[in-house]
Amino acid sequence: ALVLVTGASGFIAAHVCKLLLERGYKVRGTVRSASKGDYLVKLLASPNFTYVIVPDIEAPGAFDEAVKGVDAVEHTASPFHGRAVDPQELIGPALQGTKGVLDSVQKYNPSVKRIIVTSSVASIMVPCELGTVFTEKDWNTYSPGCVEREGVNAPNMEKYRASKVLAERAAWEFVEKEKPSWDLVTVCPPMVFGPIIHEVTSVGSINTSVAALHAAFTPEGAKTGSDAGAASGNWVDVRDVALVHVEALAQEKAGGERYISSGGPFSWQMIYDSLHALGHVDGLDVEHLPKGTPGSDKDTKYNVFSSKKAETELGIKFTPMGECVKDTLLSLKGYGFH
Ligand code: NDP
């Protein structure tokens, strides 16, 4: 089967492409430039990988050509950063990009069986007291209104969260209204860490979630005291996120479902402790890496995005934190980022 992966040059998408190829799928990636495509051709080194250039995912009919001949779509392209002033910088490509892919499939490829959309726990969470457990039944009913009220002054994370929930909602609404012959699956990860394999040319251009982990292991960005001990959200390994994307395609029963894919809650203290608990690691000077303030998280309460459904229905076993942190740091070192 031939699978279209949009935004193939991204952190998560590069792993999705790699795993799809390992599982015997053919992959067509969309990228914004030939240089990003050529990087992937080298990285993936497979005759079963090709790419097409979609320079602007918001343009009408942007995916019309890309969807022709594919059997399924993994739609991952969407901006994730905290630099947007105008919320539309995020909402435009997230929402229009998602609707655009679905429209193109509907118009030009009736043989598509399934579309998987990379959503986020951003489309699930609402402001709450720590200790809350969220499941796939929950929807972020807060961020779109917040962004509407506050516009450019809305907190940056709310602009991003609004972009994700508006895009995911639009996808489910499309299915309800158009009753397409394909079915939809959405994947909702929290902060994604894990080894980078996509093209990153400088520390400043590391993708947002890995950049946060990288920073926490630099002398300037290392956390201590209550900053280290505080609840920081949930985390997951990128290889597990890719696996959920592939199982969501491979398993018939996933059709019409939403899957949280989370390794669990974290504080930066937990991240530091998980690495140091490994003791010696070949290639890393663990002893001299930040340790936080051990014990700073002993009374911390966390919100949890429950992965039970992905575990029980799709059979996913999530990677332990120490292994993820170690492999992330080793990959960063391999790129020359210290
Ligand atoms: P990356 O920034 O590495 O990847 C984003 C991808 O989207 C890239 O291929 C990028 O293309 C493309 N993209 C970004 N902005 C635009 C735009 N305006 N127009 C067209 N394409 C664009 O991040 P991730 O891999 O982390 O993100 C992938 C998906 O996962 C996104 O949907 C994100 O919301 C979601 N996600 C990520 C989480 C995380 O912690 N990393 C958590 C939850 C969800 P290019 O390479 O050309 O810039």
Short mmCIF file of C-alpha atoms and ligand atoms in Angstrom, two decimals:
data_model
loop_
_atom_site.label_atom_id
_atom_site.label_comp_id
_atom_site.label_asym_id
_atom_site.label_seq_id
_atom_site.Cartn_x
_atom_site.Cartn_y
_atom_site.Cartn_z
CA ALA A 1 0.00 0.00 0.00
CA LEU A 2 1.11 3.57 -0.73
CA VAL A 3 0.81 6.03 2.16
CA LEU A 4 0.94 9.82 1.85
CA VAL A 5 2.75 11.44 4.80
CA THR A 6 2.28 15.21 4.88
CA GLY A 7 5.01 17.34 6.44
CA ALA A 8 7.42 14.41 6.04
CA SER A 9 10.41 16.60 6.99
CA GLY A 10 9.16 17.03 10.57
CA PHE A 11 10.48 15.44 13.76
CA ILE A 12 7.57 13.00 14.20
CA ALA A 13 6.89 12.48 10.50
CA ALA A 14 10.44 11.33 9.70
CA HIS A 15 9.94 8.51 12.24
CA VAL A 16 6.51 7.72 10.79
CA CYS A 17 8.04 7.43 7.29
CA LYS A 18 10.89 5.24 8.59
CA LEU A 19 8.55 2.85 10.41
CA LEU A 20 6.10 2.65 7.50
CA LEU A 21 8.96 1.65 5.20
CA GLU A 22 10.19 -0.94 7.72
CA ARG A 23 6.68 -2.39 7.76
CA GLY A 24 6.70 -2.75 3.97
CA TYR A 25 4.54 0.24 3.02
CA LYS A 26 5.46 2.55 0.18
CA VAL A 27 5.65 6.17 1.27
CA ARG A 28 5.11 9.44 -0.56
CA GLY A 29 6.08 12.42 1.61
CA THR A 30 5.06 16.02 1.10
CA VAL A 31 7.73 18.61 1.88
CA ARG A 32 8.01 22.34 1.38
CA SER A 33 11.32 22.27 -0.51
CA ALA A 34 13.43 19.92 -2.64
CA SER A 35 16.34 20.16 -0.20
CA LYS A 36 14.16 18.76 2.63
CA GLY A 37 12.97 16.01 0.32
CA ASP A 38 16.50 15.14 -0.75
CA TYR A 39 17.58 14.90 2.89
CA LEU A 40 14.81 12.33 3.49
CA VAL A 41 15.74 10.36 0.37
CA LYS A 42 19.25 9.98 1.81
CA LEU A 43 18.07 9.29 5.36
CA LEU A 44 15.47 6.68 4.45
CA ALA A 45 17.56 5.11 1.66
CA SER A 46 14.64 3.15 0.21
CA PRO A 47 13.31 2.79 -3.34
CA ASN A 48 9.87 2.81 -1.68
CA PHE A 49 10.20 6.44 -0.58
CA THR A 50 9.41 9.35 -2.88
CA TYR A 51 8.49 12.94 -2.18
CA VAL A 52 6.41 15.69 -3.71
CA ILE A 53 6.69 19.39 -3.03
CA VAL A 54 3.68 21.17 -1.56
CA PRO A 55 5.01 24.66 -0.95
CA ASP A 56 1.92 26.07 0.80
CA ILE A 57 -0.54 23.73 2.52
CA GLU A 58 -3.07 26.57 2.86
CA ALA A 59 -3.36 27.14 -0.88
CA PRO A 60 -6.64 25.93 -2.42
CA GLY A 61 -6.17 22.46 -3.89
CA ALA A 62 -2.65 22.21 -2.39
CA PHE A 63 -2.89 18.42 -2.04
CA ASP A 64 -4.88 17.66 -5.21
CA GLU A 65 -1.93 16.04 -6.98
CA ALA A 66 -0.29 14.57 -3.87
CA VAL A 67 -3.29 12.41 -2.95
CA LYS A 68 -3.66 10.75 -6.36
CA GLY A 69 -2.97 7.01 -6.22
CA VAL A 70 -2.43 6.68 -2.45
CA ASP A 71 -4.26 4.15 -0.24
CA ALA A 72 -4.04 6.08 3.02
CA VAL A 73 -2.87 9.39 4.46
CA GLU A 74 -0.92 10.30 7.60
CA HIS A 75 -1.48 14.05 7.95
CA THR A 76 1.16 15.46 10.30
CA ALA A 77 2.02 18.86 8.77
CA SER A 78 1.15 21.67 11.18
CA PRO A 79 3.22 24.39 12.83
CA PHE A 80 4.29 23.85 16.45
CA HIS A 81 6.13 26.81 17.93
CA GLY A 82 5.63 29.57 20.45
CA ARG A 83 6.56 32.51 18.23
CA ALA A 84 3.23 33.34 16.61
CA VAL A 85 1.92 36.85 17.21
CA ASP A 86 -1.16 36.59 15.01
CA PRO A 87 -2.95 33.35 16.04
CA GLN A 88 -3.74 32.80 12.36
CA GLU A 89 -0.06 31.98 11.75
CA LEU A 90 -0.83 28.69 13.52
CA ILE A 91 -4.56 28.31 12.98
CA GLY A 92 -4.38 28.97 9.22
CA PRO A 93 -2.08 26.08 8.24
CA ALA A 94 -3.45 23.74 10.95
CA LEU A 95 -7.10 24.17 10.00
CA GLN A 96 -6.81 24.86 6.28
CA GLY A 97 -4.11 22.20 5.89
CA THR A 98 -6.33 19.56 7.48
CA LYS A 99 -9.48 20.53 5.59
CA GLY A 100 -7.43 20.78 2.40
CA VAL A 101 -6.11 17.21 2.63
CA LEU A 102 -9.58 15.82 3.30
CA ASP A 103 -11.09 17.85 0.44
CA SER A 104 -8.43 16.72 -2.02
CA VAL A 105 -8.95 13.07 -1.08
CA GLN A 106 -12.71 13.48 -1.43
CA LYS A 107 -12.38 15.03 -4.87
CA TYR A 108 -9.55 13.06 -6.40
CA ASN A 109 -9.12 9.72 -4.66
CA PRO A 110 -12.17 7.62 -3.80
CA SER A 111 -9.99 4.59 -3.07
CA VAL A 112 -8.35 6.00 0.09
CA LYS A 113 -9.24 3.71 3.02
CA ARG A 114 -8.08 5.67 6.02
CA ILE A 115 -6.81 9.11 7.03
CA ILE A 116 -4.81 9.50 10.24
CA VAL A 117 -4.46 13.02 11.58
CA THR A 118 -1.76 14.00 14.08
CA SER A 119 -3.66 15.93 16.69
CA SER A 120 -2.42 16.59 20.23
CA VAL A 121 -3.41 16.52 23.87
CA ALA A 122 -3.74 20.25 23.18
CA SER A 123 -7.12 19.38 21.69
CA ILE A 124 -8.12 17.50 24.86
CA MET A 125 -7.02 19.59 27.85
CA VAL A 126 -8.89 22.37 29.61
CA PRO A 127 -7.72 24.53 32.52
CA CYS A 128 -8.10 22.38 35.66
CA GLU A 129 -6.74 21.55 39.08
CA LEU A 130 -3.65 19.32 39.13
CA GLY A 131 -4.59 15.68 39.62
CA THR A 132 -7.04 15.52 36.72
CA VAL A 133 -7.15 12.47 34.43
CA PHE A 134 -8.05 13.17 30.79
CA THR A 135 -9.25 10.56 28.27
CA GLU A 136 -10.17 10.56 24.58
CA LYS A 137 -13.69 11.64 25.59
CA ASP A 138 -12.44 15.07 26.64
CA TRP A 139 -12.27 18.07 24.34
CA ASN A 140 -10.52 21.40 24.69
CA THR A 141 -13.45 23.78 24.85
CA TYR A 142 -11.30 26.61 26.22
CA SER A 143 -8.52 27.67 23.83
CA PRO A 144 -10.54 28.74 20.75
CA GLY A 145 -12.66 31.13 22.87
CA CYS A 146 -9.60 32.44 24.68
CA VAL A 147 -7.89 33.23 21.38
CA GLU A 148 -11.05 34.80 20.00
CA ARG A 149 -11.34 37.08 23.04
CA GLU A 150 -7.69 37.99 23.42
CA GLY A 151 -6.41 37.79 19.84
CA VAL A 152 -2.71 38.61 19.54
CA ASN A 153 -2.56 39.00 23.34
CA ALA A 154 -3.63 35.42 24.05
CA PRO A 155 -0.90 33.26 25.63
CA ASN A 156 1.22 31.61 22.94
CA MET A 157 0.34 28.10 24.10
CA GLU A 158 -3.37 28.92 23.77
CA LYS A 159 -2.82 30.00 20.16
CA TYR A 160 -1.19 26.63 19.45
CA ARG A 161 -3.83 24.66 21.36
CA ALA A 162 -6.59 26.48 19.49
CA SER A 163 -4.94 25.55 16.18
CA LYS A 164 -4.88 21.87 17.13
CA VAL A 165 -8.42 21.57 18.48
CA LEU A 166 -9.93 23.55 15.60
CA ALA A 167 -8.11 21.30 13.11
CA GLU A 168 -9.13 18.05 14.81
CA ARG A 169 -12.72 19.16 15.23
CA ALA A 170 -12.86 20.13 11.57
CA ALA A 171 -11.66 16.65 10.60
CA TRP A 172 -14.39 14.89 12.63
CA GLU A 173 -17.01 17.37 11.34
CA PHE A 174 -15.91 16.63 7.77
CA VAL A 175 -16.52 12.91 8.34
CA GLU A 176 -19.92 13.54 9.89
CA LYS A 177 -21.06 15.82 7.10
CA GLU A 178 -19.54 14.20 4.02
CA LYS A 179 -19.81 10.54 5.13
CA PRO A 180 -16.71 9.64 3.09
CA SER A 181 -15.83 6.07 2.12
CA TRP A 182 -12.59 6.31 4.16
CA ASP A 183 -12.47 6.45 7.95
CA LEU A 184 -10.59 8.79 10.27
CA VAL A 185 -8.22 8.16 13.20
CA THR A 186 -6.65 10.91 15.29
CA VAL A 187 -3.50 10.57 17.39
CA CYS A 188 -3.07 12.83 20.42
CA PRO A 189 0.46 12.97 21.87
CA PRO A 190 1.71 15.22 24.67
CA MET A 191 5.31 16.66 24.59
CA VAL A 192 7.26 14.38 22.28
CA PHE A 193 10.89 13.63 23.12
CA GLY A 194 13.18 10.97 21.65
CA PRO A 195 15.92 10.78 19.04
CA ILE A 196 15.89 13.27 16.18
CA ILE A 197 16.51 11.87 12.70
CA HIS A 198 15.05 14.75 10.60
CA GLU A 199 17.10 17.59 9.13
CA VAL A 200 18.15 20.05 11.82
CA THR A 201 20.96 22.43 10.92
CA SER A 202 21.43 24.40 14.16
CA VAL A 203 20.48 24.36 17.84
CA GLY A 204 18.06 27.20 17.10
CA SER A 205 16.12 25.09 14.61
CA ILE A 206 15.59 22.01 16.77
CA ASN A 207 11.83 21.26 16.83
CA THR A 208 9.96 22.77 19.80
CA SER A 209 9.55 19.73 22.06
CA VAL A 210 13.09 18.34 21.71
CA ALA A 211 14.44 21.89 22.06
CA ALA A 212 12.86 22.01 25.54
CA LEU A 213 14.67 18.83 26.57
CA HIS A 214 17.92 20.00 24.99
CA ALA A 215 17.70 23.30 26.90
CA ALA A 216 17.07 21.52 30.21
CA PHE A 217 20.46 19.81 29.84
CA THR A 218 22.42 23.01 29.12
CA PRO A 219 24.03 24.98 31.99
CA GLU A 220 21.81 28.00 31.23
CA GLY A 221 18.57 26.06 30.88
CA ALA A 222 18.97 23.47 33.65
CA LYS A 223 16.10 23.53 36.16
CA THR A 224 16.47 23.47 39.91
CA GLY A 225 14.27 23.79 42.98
CA SER A 226 10.55 24.22 42.44
CA ASP A 227 11.09 24.76 38.68
CA ALA A 228 12.48 21.23 38.52
CA GLY A 229 9.85 19.73 40.79
CA ALA A 230 6.76 21.28 39.21
CA ALA A 231 4.33 19.30 37.03
CA SER A 232 5.29 19.99 33.39
CA GLY A 233 2.65 18.12 31.44
CA ASN A 234 2.96 14.65 29.93
CA TRP A 235 5.65 13.27 27.63
CA VAL A 236 6.09 10.43 25.12
CA ASP A 237 8.87 8.90 23.00
CA VAL A 238 8.71 9.80 19.31
CA ARG A 239 9.19 6.14 18.32
CA ASP A 240 6.01 5.27 20.23
CA VAL A 241 4.14 8.13 18.52
CA ALA A 242 5.26 6.76 15.16
CA LEU A 243 4.14 3.28 16.22
CA VAL A 244 0.68 4.56 17.14
CA HIS A 245 0.45 6.23 13.70
CA VAL A 246 1.35 2.94 12.01
CA GLU A 247 -0.86 0.70 14.18
CA ALA A 248 -3.70 3.19 13.67
CA LEU A 249 -3.32 2.47 9.97
CA ALA A 250 -2.72 -1.28 10.18
CA GLN A 251 -5.48 -2.22 12.62
CA GLU A 252 -8.98 -2.26 11.21
CA LYS A 253 -10.62 -1.52 14.57
CA ALA A 254 -8.84 1.83 14.92
CA GLY A 255 -11.18 3.40 12.36
CA GLY A 256 -13.24 6.24 13.83
CA GLU A 257 -11.17 6.38 17.03
CA ARG A 258 -9.06 8.94 18.82
CA TYR A 259 -5.89 7.72 20.58
CA ILE A 260 -3.97 9.50 23.30
CA SER A 261 -0.34 8.37 23.03
CA SER A 262 1.44 9.30 26.24
CA GLY A 263 4.27 7.81 28.28
CA GLY A 264 2.94 9.57 31.39
CA PRO A 265 3.28 12.81 33.33
CA PHE A 266 6.62 14.47 34.03
CA SER A 267 8.51 17.05 36.00
CA TRP A 268 12.01 18.03 34.90
CA GLN A 269 13.19 16.40 38.12
CA MET A 270 11.75 13.09 36.92
CA ILE A 271 13.62 13.56 33.64
CA TYR A 272 16.93 14.17 35.41
CA ASP A 273 16.39 11.30 37.86
CA SER A 274 15.48 8.89 35.05
CA LEU A 275 18.78 9.56 33.30
CA HIS A 276 20.94 9.39 36.40
CA ALA A 277 19.26 6.15 37.45
CA LEU A 278 20.82 4.54 34.36
CA GLY A 279 24.29 5.04 35.84
CA HIS A 280 26.93 4.76 33.12
CA VAL A 281 25.86 5.40 29.51
CA ASP A 282 28.28 4.85 26.63
CA GLY A 283 28.79 8.13 24.79
CA LEU A 284 27.31 10.39 27.49
CA ASP A 285 29.07 11.99 30.44
CA VAL A 286 26.04 11.40 32.65
CA GLU A 287 27.85 12.26 35.88
CA HIS A 288 28.38 15.85 34.71
CA LEU A 289 24.88 16.42 33.33
CA PRO A 290 22.35 18.44 35.38
CA LYS A 291 20.74 16.65 38.32
CA GLY A 292 18.06 19.19 39.22
CA THR A 293 17.23 19.26 42.92
CA PRO A 294 16.57 15.65 43.93
CA GLY A 295 13.41 15.39 46.00
CA SER A 296 11.96 18.66 44.63
CA ASP A 297 9.08 16.70 43.10
CA LYS A 298 8.15 14.61 46.10
CA ASP A 299 4.78 16.31 46.67
CA THR A 300 4.01 17.12 43.04
CA LYS A 301 0.57 16.31 41.68
CA TYR A 302 0.14 15.71 37.97
CA ASN A 303 -2.51 15.79 35.31
CA VAL A 304 -2.54 12.55 33.35
CA PHE A 305 -3.51 11.91 29.74
CA SER A 306 -4.50 8.27 29.92
CA SER A 307 -2.98 5.98 27.28
CA LYS A 308 -5.02 2.97 28.36
CA LYS A 309 -6.91 2.87 25.08
CA ALA A 310 -3.76 2.81 22.91
CA GLU A 311 -2.26 0.16 25.22
CA THR A 312 -5.25 -2.15 25.30
CA GLU A 313 -6.70 -1.66 21.80
CA LEU A 314 -3.52 -1.13 19.77
CA GLY A 315 -1.11 -3.09 21.98
CA ILE A 316 1.36 -0.23 22.44
CA LYS A 317 3.99 -0.57 25.19
CA PHE A 318 5.37 2.85 25.94
CA THR A 319 9.14 3.40 26.19
CA PRO A 320 10.48 4.11 29.70
CA MET A 321 11.56 7.70 30.38
CA GLY A 322 15.26 6.98 31.05
CA GLU A 323 15.68 5.23 27.72
CA CYS A 324 13.94 8.07 25.90
CA VAL A 325 16.02 10.78 27.60
CA LYS A 326 19.27 8.88 26.96
CA ASP A 327 18.47 8.33 23.27
CA THR A 328 17.41 11.96 22.82
CA LEU A 329 20.67 13.24 24.29
CA LEU A 330 22.75 10.78 22.24
CA SER A 331 21.01 11.88 19.04
CA LEU A 332 21.57 15.57 19.86
CA LYS A 333 25.22 14.83 20.49
CA GLY A 334 25.39 13.05 17.14
CA TYR A 335 24.23 16.27 15.45
CA GLY A 336 26.94 18.19 17.32
CA PHE A 337 24.46 19.92 19.67
CA HIS A 338 25.73 19.94 23.24
P1 NDP B 1 8.09 19.78 13.47
O1 NDP B 1 8.15 21.25 13.61
O2 NDP B 1 9.35 19.03 13.42
O3 NDP B 1 7.24 19.38 12.19
C1 NDP B 1 6.20 20.14 11.70
C2 NDP B 1 5.93 19.72 10.27
O4 NDP B 1 4.89 20.55 9.75
C3 NDP B 1 7.13 19.95 9.37
O5 NDP B 1 7.12 19.03 8.32
C4 NDP B 1 6.90 21.34 8.85
O6 NDP B 1 7.51 21.58 7.60
C5 NDP B 1 5.40 21.34 8.70
N1 NDP B 1 4.89 22.70 8.82
C6 NDP B 1 5.01 23.53 9.86
N2 NDP B 1 4.43 24.72 9.59
C7 NDP B 1 3.94 24.62 8.36
C8 NDP B 1 3.25 25.51 7.51
N3 NDP B 1 2.93 26.74 7.90
N4 NDP B 1 2.91 25.09 6.29
C9 NDP B 1 3.26 23.85 5.89
N5 NDP B 1 3.91 22.96 6.64
C10 NDP B 1 4.25 23.34 7.86
O7 NDP B 1 7.20 19.30 14.68
P2 NDP B 1 6.60 17.90 15.10
O8 NDP B 1 7.14 16.80 14.32
O9 NDP B 1 6.72 17.86 16.55
O10 NDP B 1 5.07 18.10 14.75
C11 NDP B 1 4.36 17.25 13.89
C12 NDP B 1 2.92 17.21 14.28
O11 NDP B 1 2.81 16.68 15.59
C13 NDP B 1 2.20 18.55 14.31
O12 NDP B 1 0.89 18.36 13.83
C14 NDP B 1 2.17 18.89 15.79
O13 NDP B 1 1.11 19.75 16.11
C15 NDP B 1 1.98 17.52 16.38
N6 NDP B 1 2.35 17.38 17.78
C16 NDP B 1 3.65 17.55 18.19
C17 NDP B 1 3.98 17.40 19.51
C18 NDP B 1 5.38 17.55 20.00
O14 NDP B 1 5.60 17.65 21.21
N7 NDP B 1 6.37 17.55 19.15
C19 NDP B 1 2.96 17.09 20.52
C20 NDP B 1 1.64 16.91 19.99
C21 NDP B 1 1.36 17.05 18.67
P3 NDP B 1 9.03 22.13 7.48
O15 NDP B 1 9.93 20.97 7.81
O16 NDP B 1 9.16 22.57 6.07
O17 NDP B 1 9.14 23.25 8.46
#
